XYZ file of N, CA, C and O in Angstrom:
824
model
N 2.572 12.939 4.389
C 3.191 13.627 5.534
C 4.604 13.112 5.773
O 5.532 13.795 6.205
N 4.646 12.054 5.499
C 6.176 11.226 5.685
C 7.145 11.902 4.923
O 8.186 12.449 5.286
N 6.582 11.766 3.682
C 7.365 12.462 2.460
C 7.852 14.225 2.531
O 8.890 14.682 2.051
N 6.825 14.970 3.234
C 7.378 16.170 3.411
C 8.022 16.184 4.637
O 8.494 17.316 4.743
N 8.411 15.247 6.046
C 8.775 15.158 7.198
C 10.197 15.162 6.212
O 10.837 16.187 5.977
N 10.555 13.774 5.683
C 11.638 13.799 5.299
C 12.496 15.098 4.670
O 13.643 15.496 4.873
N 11.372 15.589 3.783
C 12.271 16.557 2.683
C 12.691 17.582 3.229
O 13.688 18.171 2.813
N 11.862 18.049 4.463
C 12.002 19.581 5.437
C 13.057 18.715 6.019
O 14.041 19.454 6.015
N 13.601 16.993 6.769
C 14.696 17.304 7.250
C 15.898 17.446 6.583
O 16.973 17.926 6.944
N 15.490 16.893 5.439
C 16.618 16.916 4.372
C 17.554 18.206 3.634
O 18.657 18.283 3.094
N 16.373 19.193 3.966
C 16.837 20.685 3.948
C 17.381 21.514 5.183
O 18.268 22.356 5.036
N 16.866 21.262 6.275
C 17.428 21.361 7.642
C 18.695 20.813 7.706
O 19.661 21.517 7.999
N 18.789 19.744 7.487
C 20.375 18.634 7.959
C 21.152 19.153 7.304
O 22.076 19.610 7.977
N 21.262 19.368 5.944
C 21.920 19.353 4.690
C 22.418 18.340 3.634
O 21.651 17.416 3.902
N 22.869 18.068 3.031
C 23.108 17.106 1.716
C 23.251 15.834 2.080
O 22.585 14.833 1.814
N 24.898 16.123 3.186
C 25.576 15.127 3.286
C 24.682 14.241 4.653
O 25.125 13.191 5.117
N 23.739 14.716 5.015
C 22.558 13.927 5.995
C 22.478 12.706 5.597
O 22.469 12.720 4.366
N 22.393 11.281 6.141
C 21.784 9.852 5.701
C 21.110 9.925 6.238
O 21.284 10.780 7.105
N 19.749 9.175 6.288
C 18.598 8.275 6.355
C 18.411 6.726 6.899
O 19.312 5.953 6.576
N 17.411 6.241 7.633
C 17.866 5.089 8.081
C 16.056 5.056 7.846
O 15.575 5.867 8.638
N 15.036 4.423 7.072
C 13.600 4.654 7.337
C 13.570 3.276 7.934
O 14.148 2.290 7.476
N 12.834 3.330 9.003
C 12.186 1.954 9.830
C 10.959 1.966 9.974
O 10.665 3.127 10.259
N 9.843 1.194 9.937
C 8.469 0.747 9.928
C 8.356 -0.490 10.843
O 9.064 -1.495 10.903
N 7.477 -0.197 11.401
C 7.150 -1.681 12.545
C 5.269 -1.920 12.332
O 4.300 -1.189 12.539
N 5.436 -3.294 11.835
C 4.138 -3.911 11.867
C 3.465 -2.935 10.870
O 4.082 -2.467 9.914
N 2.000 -2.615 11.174
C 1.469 -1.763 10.232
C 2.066 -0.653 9.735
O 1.952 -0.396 8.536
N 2.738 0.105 10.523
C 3.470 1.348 10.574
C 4.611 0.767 9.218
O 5.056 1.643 8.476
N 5.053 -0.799 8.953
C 5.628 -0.980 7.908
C 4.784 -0.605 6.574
O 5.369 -0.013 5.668
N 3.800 -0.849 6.483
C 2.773 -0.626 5.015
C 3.069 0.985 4.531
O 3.168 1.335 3.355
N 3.209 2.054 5.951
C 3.666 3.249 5.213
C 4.631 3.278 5.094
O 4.798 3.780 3.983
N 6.027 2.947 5.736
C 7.055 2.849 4.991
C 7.661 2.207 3.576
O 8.580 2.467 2.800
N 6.690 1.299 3.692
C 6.812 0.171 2.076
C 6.151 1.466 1.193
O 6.376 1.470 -0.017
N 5.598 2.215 1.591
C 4.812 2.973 0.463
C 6.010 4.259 0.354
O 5.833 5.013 -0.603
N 7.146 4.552 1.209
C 7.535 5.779 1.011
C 8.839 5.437 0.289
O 9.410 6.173 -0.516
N 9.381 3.768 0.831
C 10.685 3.629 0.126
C 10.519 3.166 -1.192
O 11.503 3.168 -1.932
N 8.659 2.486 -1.893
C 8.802 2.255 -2.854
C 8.785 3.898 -3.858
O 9.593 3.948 -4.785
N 8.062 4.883 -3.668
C 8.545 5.764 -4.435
C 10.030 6.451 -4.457
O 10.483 7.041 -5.438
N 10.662 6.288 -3.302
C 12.118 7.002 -2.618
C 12.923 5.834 -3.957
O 14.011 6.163 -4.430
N 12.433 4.920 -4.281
C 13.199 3.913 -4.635
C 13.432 3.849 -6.348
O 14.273 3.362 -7.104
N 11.964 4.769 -6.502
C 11.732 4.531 -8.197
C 12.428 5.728 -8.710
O 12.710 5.813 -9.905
N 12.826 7.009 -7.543
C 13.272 8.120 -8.287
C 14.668 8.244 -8.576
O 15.355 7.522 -7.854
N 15.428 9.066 -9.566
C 16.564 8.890 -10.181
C 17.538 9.404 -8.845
O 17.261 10.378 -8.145
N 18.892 8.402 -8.639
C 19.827 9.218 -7.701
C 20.447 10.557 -8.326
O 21.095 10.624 -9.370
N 20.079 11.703 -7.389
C 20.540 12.860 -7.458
C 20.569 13.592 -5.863
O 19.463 13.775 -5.353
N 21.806 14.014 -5.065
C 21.874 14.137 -4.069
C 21.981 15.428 -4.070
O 22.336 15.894 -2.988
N 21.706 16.540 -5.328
C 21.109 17.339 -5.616
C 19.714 17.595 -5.494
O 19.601 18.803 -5.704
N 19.114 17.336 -5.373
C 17.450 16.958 -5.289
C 16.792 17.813 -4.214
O 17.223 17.369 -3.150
N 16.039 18.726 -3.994
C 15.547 19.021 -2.388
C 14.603 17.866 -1.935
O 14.346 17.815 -0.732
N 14.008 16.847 -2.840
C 13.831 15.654 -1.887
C 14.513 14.721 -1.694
O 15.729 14.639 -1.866
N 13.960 14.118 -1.407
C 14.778 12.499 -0.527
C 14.981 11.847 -1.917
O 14.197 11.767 -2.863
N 16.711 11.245 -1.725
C 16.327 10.379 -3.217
C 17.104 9.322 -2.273
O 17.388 9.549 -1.097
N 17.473 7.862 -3.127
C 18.149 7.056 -2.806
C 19.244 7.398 -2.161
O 19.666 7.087 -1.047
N 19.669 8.101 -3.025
C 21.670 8.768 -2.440
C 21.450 8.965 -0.604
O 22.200 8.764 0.351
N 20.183 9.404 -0.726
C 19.833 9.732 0.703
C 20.406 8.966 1.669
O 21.233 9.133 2.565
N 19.380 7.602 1.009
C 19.109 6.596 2.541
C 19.754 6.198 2.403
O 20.104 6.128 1.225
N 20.743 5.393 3.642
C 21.321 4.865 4.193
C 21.134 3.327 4.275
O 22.031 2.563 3.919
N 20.033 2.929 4.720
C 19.208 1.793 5.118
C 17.510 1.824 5.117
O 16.846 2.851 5.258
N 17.136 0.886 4.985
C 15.510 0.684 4.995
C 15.585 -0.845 6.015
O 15.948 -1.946 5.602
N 15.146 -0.521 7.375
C 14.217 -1.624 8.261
C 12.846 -1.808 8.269
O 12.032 -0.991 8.701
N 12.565 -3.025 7.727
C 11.188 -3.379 8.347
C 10.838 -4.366 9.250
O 11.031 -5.538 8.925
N 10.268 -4.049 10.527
C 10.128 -5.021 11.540
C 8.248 -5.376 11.524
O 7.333 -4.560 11.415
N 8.178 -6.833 11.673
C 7.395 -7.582 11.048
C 6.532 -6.563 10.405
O 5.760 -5.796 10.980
N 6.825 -6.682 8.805
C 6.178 -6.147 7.862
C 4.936 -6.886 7.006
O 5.044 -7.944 6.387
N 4.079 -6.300 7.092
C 2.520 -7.222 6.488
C 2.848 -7.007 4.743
O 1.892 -7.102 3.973
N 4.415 -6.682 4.125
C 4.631 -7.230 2.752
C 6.214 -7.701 2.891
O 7.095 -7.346 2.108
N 6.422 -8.625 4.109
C 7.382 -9.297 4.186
C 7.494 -10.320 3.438
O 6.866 -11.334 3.743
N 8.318 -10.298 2.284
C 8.753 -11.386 0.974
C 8.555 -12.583 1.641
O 8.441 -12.448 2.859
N 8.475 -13.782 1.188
C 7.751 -14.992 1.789
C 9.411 -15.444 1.714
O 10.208 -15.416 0.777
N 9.553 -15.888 3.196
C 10.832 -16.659 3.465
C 12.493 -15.548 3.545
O 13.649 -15.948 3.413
N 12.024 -14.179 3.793
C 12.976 -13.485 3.609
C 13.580 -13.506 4.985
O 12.979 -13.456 6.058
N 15.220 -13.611 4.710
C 16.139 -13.457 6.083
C 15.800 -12.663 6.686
O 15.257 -11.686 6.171
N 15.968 -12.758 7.882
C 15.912 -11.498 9.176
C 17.927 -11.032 8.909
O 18.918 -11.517 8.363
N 17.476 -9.622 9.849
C 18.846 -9.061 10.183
C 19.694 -9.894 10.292
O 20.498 -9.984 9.365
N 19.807 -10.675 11.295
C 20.636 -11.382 11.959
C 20.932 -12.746 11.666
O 21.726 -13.448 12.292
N 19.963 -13.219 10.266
C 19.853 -14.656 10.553
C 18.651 -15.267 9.476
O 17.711 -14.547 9.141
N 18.772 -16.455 9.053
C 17.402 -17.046 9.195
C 15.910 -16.303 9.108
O 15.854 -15.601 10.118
N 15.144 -16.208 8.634
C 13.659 -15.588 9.043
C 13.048 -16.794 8.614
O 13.529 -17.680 7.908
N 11.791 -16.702 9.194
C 10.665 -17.512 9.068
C 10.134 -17.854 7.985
O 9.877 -16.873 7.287
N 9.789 -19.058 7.429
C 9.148 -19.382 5.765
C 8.167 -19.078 5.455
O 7.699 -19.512 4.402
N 7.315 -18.011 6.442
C 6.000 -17.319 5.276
C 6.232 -16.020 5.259
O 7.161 -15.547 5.915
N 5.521 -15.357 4.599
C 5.651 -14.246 4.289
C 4.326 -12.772 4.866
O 3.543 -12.955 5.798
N 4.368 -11.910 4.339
C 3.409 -11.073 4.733
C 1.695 -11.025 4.452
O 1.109 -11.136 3.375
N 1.428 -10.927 5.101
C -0.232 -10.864 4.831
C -0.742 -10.359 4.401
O -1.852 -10.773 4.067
N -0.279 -8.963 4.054
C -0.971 -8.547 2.364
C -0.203 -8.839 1.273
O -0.670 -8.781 0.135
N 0.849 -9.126 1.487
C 1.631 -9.687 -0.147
C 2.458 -10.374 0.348
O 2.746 -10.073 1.507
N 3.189 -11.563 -0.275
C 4.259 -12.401 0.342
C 5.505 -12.025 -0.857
O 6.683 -12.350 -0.714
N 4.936 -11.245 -2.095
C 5.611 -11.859 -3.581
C 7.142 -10.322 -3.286
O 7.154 -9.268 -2.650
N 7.923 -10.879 -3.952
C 9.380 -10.233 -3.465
C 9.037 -8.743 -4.299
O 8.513 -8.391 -5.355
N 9.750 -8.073 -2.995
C 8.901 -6.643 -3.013
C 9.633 -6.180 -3.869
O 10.569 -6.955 -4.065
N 9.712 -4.650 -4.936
C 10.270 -3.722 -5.466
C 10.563 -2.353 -4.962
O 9.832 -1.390 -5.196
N 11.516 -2.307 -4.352
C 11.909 -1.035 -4.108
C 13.399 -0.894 -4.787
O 14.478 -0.945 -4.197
N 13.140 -0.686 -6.304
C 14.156 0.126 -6.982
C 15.826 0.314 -6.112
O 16.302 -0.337 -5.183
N 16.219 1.146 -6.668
C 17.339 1.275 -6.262
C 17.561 1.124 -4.160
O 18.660 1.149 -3.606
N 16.613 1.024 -3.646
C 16.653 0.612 -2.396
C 16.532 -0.908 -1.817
O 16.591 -1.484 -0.730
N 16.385 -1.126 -2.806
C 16.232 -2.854 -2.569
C 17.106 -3.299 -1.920
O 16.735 -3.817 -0.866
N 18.710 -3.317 -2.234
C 19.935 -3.578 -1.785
C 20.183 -3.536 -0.103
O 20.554 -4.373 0.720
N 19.851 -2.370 -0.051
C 19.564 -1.342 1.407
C 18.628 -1.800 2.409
O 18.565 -1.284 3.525
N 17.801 -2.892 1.977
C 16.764 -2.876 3.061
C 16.229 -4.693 3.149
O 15.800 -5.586 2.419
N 16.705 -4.372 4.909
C 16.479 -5.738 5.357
C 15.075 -5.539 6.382
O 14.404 -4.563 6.720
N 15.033 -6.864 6.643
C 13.369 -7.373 7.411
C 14.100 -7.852 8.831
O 15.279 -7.996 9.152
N 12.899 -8.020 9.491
C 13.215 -8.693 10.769
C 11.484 -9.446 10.950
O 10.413 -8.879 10.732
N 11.673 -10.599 11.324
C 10.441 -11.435 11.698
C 10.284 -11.863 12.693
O 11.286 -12.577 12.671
N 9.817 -12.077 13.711
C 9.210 -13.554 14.381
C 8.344 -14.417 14.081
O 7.265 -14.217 13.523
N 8.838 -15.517 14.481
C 8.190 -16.994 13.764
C 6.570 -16.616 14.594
O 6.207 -16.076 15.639
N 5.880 -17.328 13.299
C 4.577 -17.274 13.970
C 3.717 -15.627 14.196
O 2.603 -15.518 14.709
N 4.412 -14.669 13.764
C 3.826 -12.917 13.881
C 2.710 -13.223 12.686
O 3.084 -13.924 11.746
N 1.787 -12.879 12.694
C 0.491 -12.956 12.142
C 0.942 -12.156 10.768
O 0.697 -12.803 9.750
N 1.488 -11.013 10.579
C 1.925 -9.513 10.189
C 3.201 -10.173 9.026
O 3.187 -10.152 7.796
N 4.031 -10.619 9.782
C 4.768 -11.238 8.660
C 5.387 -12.013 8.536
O 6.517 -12.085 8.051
N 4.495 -12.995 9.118
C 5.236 -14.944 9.136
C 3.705 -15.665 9.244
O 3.433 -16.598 10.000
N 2.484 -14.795 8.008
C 1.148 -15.172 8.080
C 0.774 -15.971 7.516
O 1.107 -15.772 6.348
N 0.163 -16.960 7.615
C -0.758 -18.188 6.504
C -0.674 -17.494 5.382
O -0.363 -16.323 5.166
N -1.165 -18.843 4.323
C -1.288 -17.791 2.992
C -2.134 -16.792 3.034
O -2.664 -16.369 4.061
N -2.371 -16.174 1.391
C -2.479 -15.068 1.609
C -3.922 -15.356 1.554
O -4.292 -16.233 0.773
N -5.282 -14.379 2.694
C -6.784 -14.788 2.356
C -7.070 -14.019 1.650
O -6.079 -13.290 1.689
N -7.735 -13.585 0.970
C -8.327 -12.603 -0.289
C -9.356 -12.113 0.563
O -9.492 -10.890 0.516
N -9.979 -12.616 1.189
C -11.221 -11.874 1.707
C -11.137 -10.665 2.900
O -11.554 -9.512 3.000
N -10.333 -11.626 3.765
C -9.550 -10.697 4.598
C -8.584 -9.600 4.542
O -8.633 -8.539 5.164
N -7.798 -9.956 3.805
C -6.774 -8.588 2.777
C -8.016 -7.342 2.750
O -8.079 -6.203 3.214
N -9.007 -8.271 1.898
C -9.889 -6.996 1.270
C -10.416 -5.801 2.248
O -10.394 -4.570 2.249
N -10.999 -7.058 3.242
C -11.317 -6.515 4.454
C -10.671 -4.953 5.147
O -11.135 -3.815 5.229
N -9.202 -5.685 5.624
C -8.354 -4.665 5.871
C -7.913 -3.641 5.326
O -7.422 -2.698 5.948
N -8.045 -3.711 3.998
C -7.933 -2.216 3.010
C -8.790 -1.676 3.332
O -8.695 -0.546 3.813
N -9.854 -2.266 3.185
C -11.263 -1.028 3.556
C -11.041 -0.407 4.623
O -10.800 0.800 4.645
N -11.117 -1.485 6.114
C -11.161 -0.582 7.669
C -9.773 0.163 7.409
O -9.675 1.208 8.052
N -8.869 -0.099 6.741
C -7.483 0.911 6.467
C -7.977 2.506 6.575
O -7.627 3.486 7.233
N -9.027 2.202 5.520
C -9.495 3.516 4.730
C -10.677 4.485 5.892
O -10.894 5.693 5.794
N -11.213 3.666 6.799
C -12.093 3.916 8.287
C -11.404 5.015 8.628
O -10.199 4.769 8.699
N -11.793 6.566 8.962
C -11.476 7.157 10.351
C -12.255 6.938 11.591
O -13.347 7.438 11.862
N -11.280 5.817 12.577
C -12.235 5.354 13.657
C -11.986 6.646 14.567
O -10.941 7.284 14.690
N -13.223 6.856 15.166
C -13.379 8.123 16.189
C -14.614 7.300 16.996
O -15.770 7.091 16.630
N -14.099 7.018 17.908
C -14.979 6.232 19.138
C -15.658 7.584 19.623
O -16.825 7.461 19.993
N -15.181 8.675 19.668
C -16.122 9.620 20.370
C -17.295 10.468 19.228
O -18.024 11.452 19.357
N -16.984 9.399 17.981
C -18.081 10.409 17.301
C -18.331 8.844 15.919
O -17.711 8.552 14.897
N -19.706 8.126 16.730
C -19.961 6.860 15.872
C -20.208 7.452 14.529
O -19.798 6.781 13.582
N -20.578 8.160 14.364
C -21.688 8.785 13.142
C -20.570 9.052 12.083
O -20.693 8.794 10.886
N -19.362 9.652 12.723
C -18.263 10.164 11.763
C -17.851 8.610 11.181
O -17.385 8.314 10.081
N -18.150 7.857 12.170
C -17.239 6.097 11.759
C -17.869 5.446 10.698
O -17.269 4.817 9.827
N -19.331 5.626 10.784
C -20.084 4.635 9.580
C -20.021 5.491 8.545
O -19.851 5.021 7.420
N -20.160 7.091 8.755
C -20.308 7.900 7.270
C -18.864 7.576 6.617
O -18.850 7.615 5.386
N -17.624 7.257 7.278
C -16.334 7.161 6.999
C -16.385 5.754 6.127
O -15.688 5.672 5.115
N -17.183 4.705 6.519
C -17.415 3.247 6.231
C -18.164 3.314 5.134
O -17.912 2.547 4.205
N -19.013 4.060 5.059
C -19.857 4.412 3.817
C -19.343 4.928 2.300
O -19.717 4.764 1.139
N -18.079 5.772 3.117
C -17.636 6.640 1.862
C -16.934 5.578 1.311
O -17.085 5.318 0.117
N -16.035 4.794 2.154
C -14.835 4.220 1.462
C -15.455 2.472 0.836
O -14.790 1.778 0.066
N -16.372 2.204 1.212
C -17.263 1.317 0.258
C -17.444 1.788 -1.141
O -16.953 1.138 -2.064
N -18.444 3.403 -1.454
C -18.695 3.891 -2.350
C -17.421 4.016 -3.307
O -17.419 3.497 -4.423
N -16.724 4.480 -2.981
C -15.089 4.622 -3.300
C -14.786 3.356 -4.219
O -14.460 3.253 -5.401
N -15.025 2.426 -3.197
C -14.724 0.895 -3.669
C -15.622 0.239 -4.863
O -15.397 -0.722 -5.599
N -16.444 0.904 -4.790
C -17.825 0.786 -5.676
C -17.310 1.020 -7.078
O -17.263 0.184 -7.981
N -16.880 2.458 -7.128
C -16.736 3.508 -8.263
C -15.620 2.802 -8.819
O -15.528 2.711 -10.043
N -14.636 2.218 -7.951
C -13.083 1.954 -8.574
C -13.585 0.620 -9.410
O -13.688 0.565 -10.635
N -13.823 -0.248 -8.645
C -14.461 -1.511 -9.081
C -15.107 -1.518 -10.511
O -14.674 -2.277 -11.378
N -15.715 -1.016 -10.645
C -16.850 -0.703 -11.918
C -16.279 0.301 -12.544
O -16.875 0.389 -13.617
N -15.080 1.489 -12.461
C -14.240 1.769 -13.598
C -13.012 1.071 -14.108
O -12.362 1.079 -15.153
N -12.961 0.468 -12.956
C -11.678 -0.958 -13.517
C -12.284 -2.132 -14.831
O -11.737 -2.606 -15.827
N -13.201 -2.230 -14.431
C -13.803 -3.195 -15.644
C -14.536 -2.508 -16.867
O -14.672 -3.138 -17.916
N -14.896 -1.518 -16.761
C -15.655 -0.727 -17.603
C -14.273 -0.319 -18.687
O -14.122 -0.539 -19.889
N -13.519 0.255 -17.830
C -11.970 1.119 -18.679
C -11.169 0.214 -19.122
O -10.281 0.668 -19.842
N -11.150 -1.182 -18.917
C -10.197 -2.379 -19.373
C -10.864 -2.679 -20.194
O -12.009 -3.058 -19.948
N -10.279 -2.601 -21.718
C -10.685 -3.138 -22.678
C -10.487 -4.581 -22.223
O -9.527 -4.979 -21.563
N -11.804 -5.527 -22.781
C -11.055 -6.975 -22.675
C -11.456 -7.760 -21.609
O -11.388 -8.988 -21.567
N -11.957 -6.875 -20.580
C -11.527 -7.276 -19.145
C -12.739 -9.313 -19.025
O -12.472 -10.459 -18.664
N -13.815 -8.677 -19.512
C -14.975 -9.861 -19.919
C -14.307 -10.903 -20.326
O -14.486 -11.959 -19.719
N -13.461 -10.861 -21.349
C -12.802 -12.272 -21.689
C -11.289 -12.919 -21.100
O -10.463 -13.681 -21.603
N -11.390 -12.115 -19.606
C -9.719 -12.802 -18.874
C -10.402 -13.380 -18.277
O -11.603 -13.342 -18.542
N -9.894 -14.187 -17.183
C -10.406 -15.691 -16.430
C -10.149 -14.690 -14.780
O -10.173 -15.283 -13.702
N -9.929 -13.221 -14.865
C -9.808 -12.542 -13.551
C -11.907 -12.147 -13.007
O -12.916 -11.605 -13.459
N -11.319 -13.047 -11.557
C -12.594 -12.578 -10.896
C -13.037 -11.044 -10.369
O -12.249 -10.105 -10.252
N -14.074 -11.012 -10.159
C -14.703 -9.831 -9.320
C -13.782 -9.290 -8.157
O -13.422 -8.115 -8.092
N -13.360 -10.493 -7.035
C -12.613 -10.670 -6.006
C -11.387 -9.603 -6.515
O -11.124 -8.478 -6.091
N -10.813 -10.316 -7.476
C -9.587 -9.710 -8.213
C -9.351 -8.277 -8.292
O -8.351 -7.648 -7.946
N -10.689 -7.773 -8.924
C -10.808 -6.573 -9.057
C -11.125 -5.652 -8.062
O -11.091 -4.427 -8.177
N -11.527 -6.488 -6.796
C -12.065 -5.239 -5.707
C -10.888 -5.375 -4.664
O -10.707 -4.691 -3.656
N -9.887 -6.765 -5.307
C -8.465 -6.354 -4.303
C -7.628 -5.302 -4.694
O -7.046 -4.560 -3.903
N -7.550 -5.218 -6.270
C -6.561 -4.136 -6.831
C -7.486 -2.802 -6.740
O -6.795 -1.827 -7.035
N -8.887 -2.425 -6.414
C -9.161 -1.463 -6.284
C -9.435 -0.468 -4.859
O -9.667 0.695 -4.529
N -9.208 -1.944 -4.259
C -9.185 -1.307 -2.278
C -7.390 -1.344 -1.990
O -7.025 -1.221 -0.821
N -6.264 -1.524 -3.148
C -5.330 -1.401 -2.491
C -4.969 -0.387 -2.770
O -4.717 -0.181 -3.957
N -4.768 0.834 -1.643
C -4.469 2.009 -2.178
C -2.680 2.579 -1.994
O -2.304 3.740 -2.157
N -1.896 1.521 -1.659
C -0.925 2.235 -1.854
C -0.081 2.508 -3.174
O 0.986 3.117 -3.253
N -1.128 1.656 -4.623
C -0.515 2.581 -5.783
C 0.527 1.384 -6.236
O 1.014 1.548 -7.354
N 0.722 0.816 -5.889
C 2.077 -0.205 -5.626
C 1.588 -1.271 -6.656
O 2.377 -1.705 -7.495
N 0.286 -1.700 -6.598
C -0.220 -2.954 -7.646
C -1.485 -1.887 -8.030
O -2.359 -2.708 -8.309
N -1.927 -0.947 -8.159
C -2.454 -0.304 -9.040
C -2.747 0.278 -10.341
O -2.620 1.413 -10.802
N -3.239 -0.985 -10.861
C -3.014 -0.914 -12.553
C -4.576 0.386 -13.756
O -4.861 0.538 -14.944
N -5.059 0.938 -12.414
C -5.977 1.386 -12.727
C -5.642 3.126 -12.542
O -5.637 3.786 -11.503
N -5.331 3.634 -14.182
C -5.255 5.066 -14.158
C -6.201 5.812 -14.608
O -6.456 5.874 -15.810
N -6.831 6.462 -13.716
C -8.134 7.270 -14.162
C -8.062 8.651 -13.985
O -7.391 9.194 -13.106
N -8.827 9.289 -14.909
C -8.595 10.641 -15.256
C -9.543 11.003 -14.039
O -10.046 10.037 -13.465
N -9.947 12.659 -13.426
C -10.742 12.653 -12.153
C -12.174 12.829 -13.055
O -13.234 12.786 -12.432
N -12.192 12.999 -14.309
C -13.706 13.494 -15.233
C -14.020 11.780 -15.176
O -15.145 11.444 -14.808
N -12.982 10.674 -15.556
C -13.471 9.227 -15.378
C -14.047 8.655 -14.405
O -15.080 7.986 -14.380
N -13.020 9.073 -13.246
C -13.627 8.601 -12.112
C -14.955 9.052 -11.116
O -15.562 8.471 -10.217
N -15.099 10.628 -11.871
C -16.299 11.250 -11.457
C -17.229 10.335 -12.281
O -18.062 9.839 -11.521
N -17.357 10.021 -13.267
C -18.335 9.130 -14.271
C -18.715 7.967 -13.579
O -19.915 7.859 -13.328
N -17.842 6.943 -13.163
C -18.097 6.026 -12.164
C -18.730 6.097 -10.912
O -19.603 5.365 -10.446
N -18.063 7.265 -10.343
C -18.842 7.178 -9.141
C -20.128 7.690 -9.273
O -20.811 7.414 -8.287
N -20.847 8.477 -10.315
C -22.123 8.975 -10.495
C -22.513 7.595 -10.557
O -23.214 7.198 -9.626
N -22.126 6.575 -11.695
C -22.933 5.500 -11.636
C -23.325 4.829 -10.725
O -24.418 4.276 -10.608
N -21.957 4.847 -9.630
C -22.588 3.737 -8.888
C -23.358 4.322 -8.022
O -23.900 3.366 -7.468
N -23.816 5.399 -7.478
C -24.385 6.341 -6.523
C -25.919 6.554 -7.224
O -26.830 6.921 -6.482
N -26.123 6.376 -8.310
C -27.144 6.883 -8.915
C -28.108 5.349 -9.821
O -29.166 5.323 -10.450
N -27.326 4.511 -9.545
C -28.268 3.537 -9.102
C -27.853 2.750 -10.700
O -28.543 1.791 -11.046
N -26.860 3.162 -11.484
C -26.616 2.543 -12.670
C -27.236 4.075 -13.565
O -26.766 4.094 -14.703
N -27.967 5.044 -13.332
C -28.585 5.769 -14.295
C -27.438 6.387 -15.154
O -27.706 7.106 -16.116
């Protein structure tokens, strides 16, 4: 939705339009997800979407993939980094363009190291549509995106040649398969593959 917000304004404004994308706190995780593709595509200010030429600037205010020890705007930032990733981010040709802002001590992006369990955690409820007025929609929602997690899990190791003889845990594999913004997603599956997986895991291994 971000991605077509932009491109309809980008056709509305016209060419010579800039861009300024800002994300705050969680609301940063979708922006990290829109400037890393905005970032990988070729500059052409020809384009009817958003390309680099576009933006102007990229803000993220305490971002949960704030680079570990990255300056704030103004100054100084705090020496840890974000709580789902601390490791120095890639956004392509936007990299240049885009600064952080922290407070010392923000859980979001000045967090202890990084926990694996908890990360994991939060991908999943990510994936939750919470609807307090309808429980039933919440656990079937909790259900699906487990199964999900199931199928990815067990086509990640199944489709990696090899995978049996690396020293990578289980853990490993159900972090890169609950992270869905694509970003550390080393797992490309066809939808006939991933239908294969998820029969398995739904059907009890049959």
């Amino acid at each position: 939705r971000a991605h077509t917000l932009l491109d309809d304004k980008k056709a509305q404004c016209g060419a010579q339009t800039k861009f300024v994308l800002l994300g705050y706190s969680m609301g940063s995780e979708v922006t990290h997800r829109v400037v890393t593709e905005i970032g990988a595509r070729p500059s052409d200010s020809s384009s009817t979407a958003l390309t680099p030429d576009d933006v102007a600037g990229v803000v993220f205010v305490a971002s949960p993939y704030r680079p570990k020890g990255a300056p704030n705007l103004d100054g100084p930032g705090p020496r840890g980094g974000g709580f789902m990733s601390s490791a120095p981010a890639e956004h392509g040709a936007l990299t240049d363009k885009t600064v952080y802002v922290c407070r010392r001590y923000d859980i979001a992006c000045d967090g202890p190291p990084r926990n694996a369990a908890v990360v994991l955690l939060l991908q999943v409820m990510g994936q939750v549509p919470f609807n307090l007025a309808d429980l039933r929609s919440t656990v079937t929602g909790f259900d699906d995106a487990l199964t999900e997690l199931a199928a990815r899990t067990a086509a990640d190791t199944v489709y990696t040649p090899g995978w049996y003889d690396t020293q990578e845990s289980y853990l490993d594999v159900l972090l890169r398969a609950a992270d869905r913004t694509g970003v550390h997603d080393h797992t490309e599956l066809a939808p006939e593959e991933f239908a294969s997986a998820l029969k398995w895991v739904t059907d009890g291994g049959d």
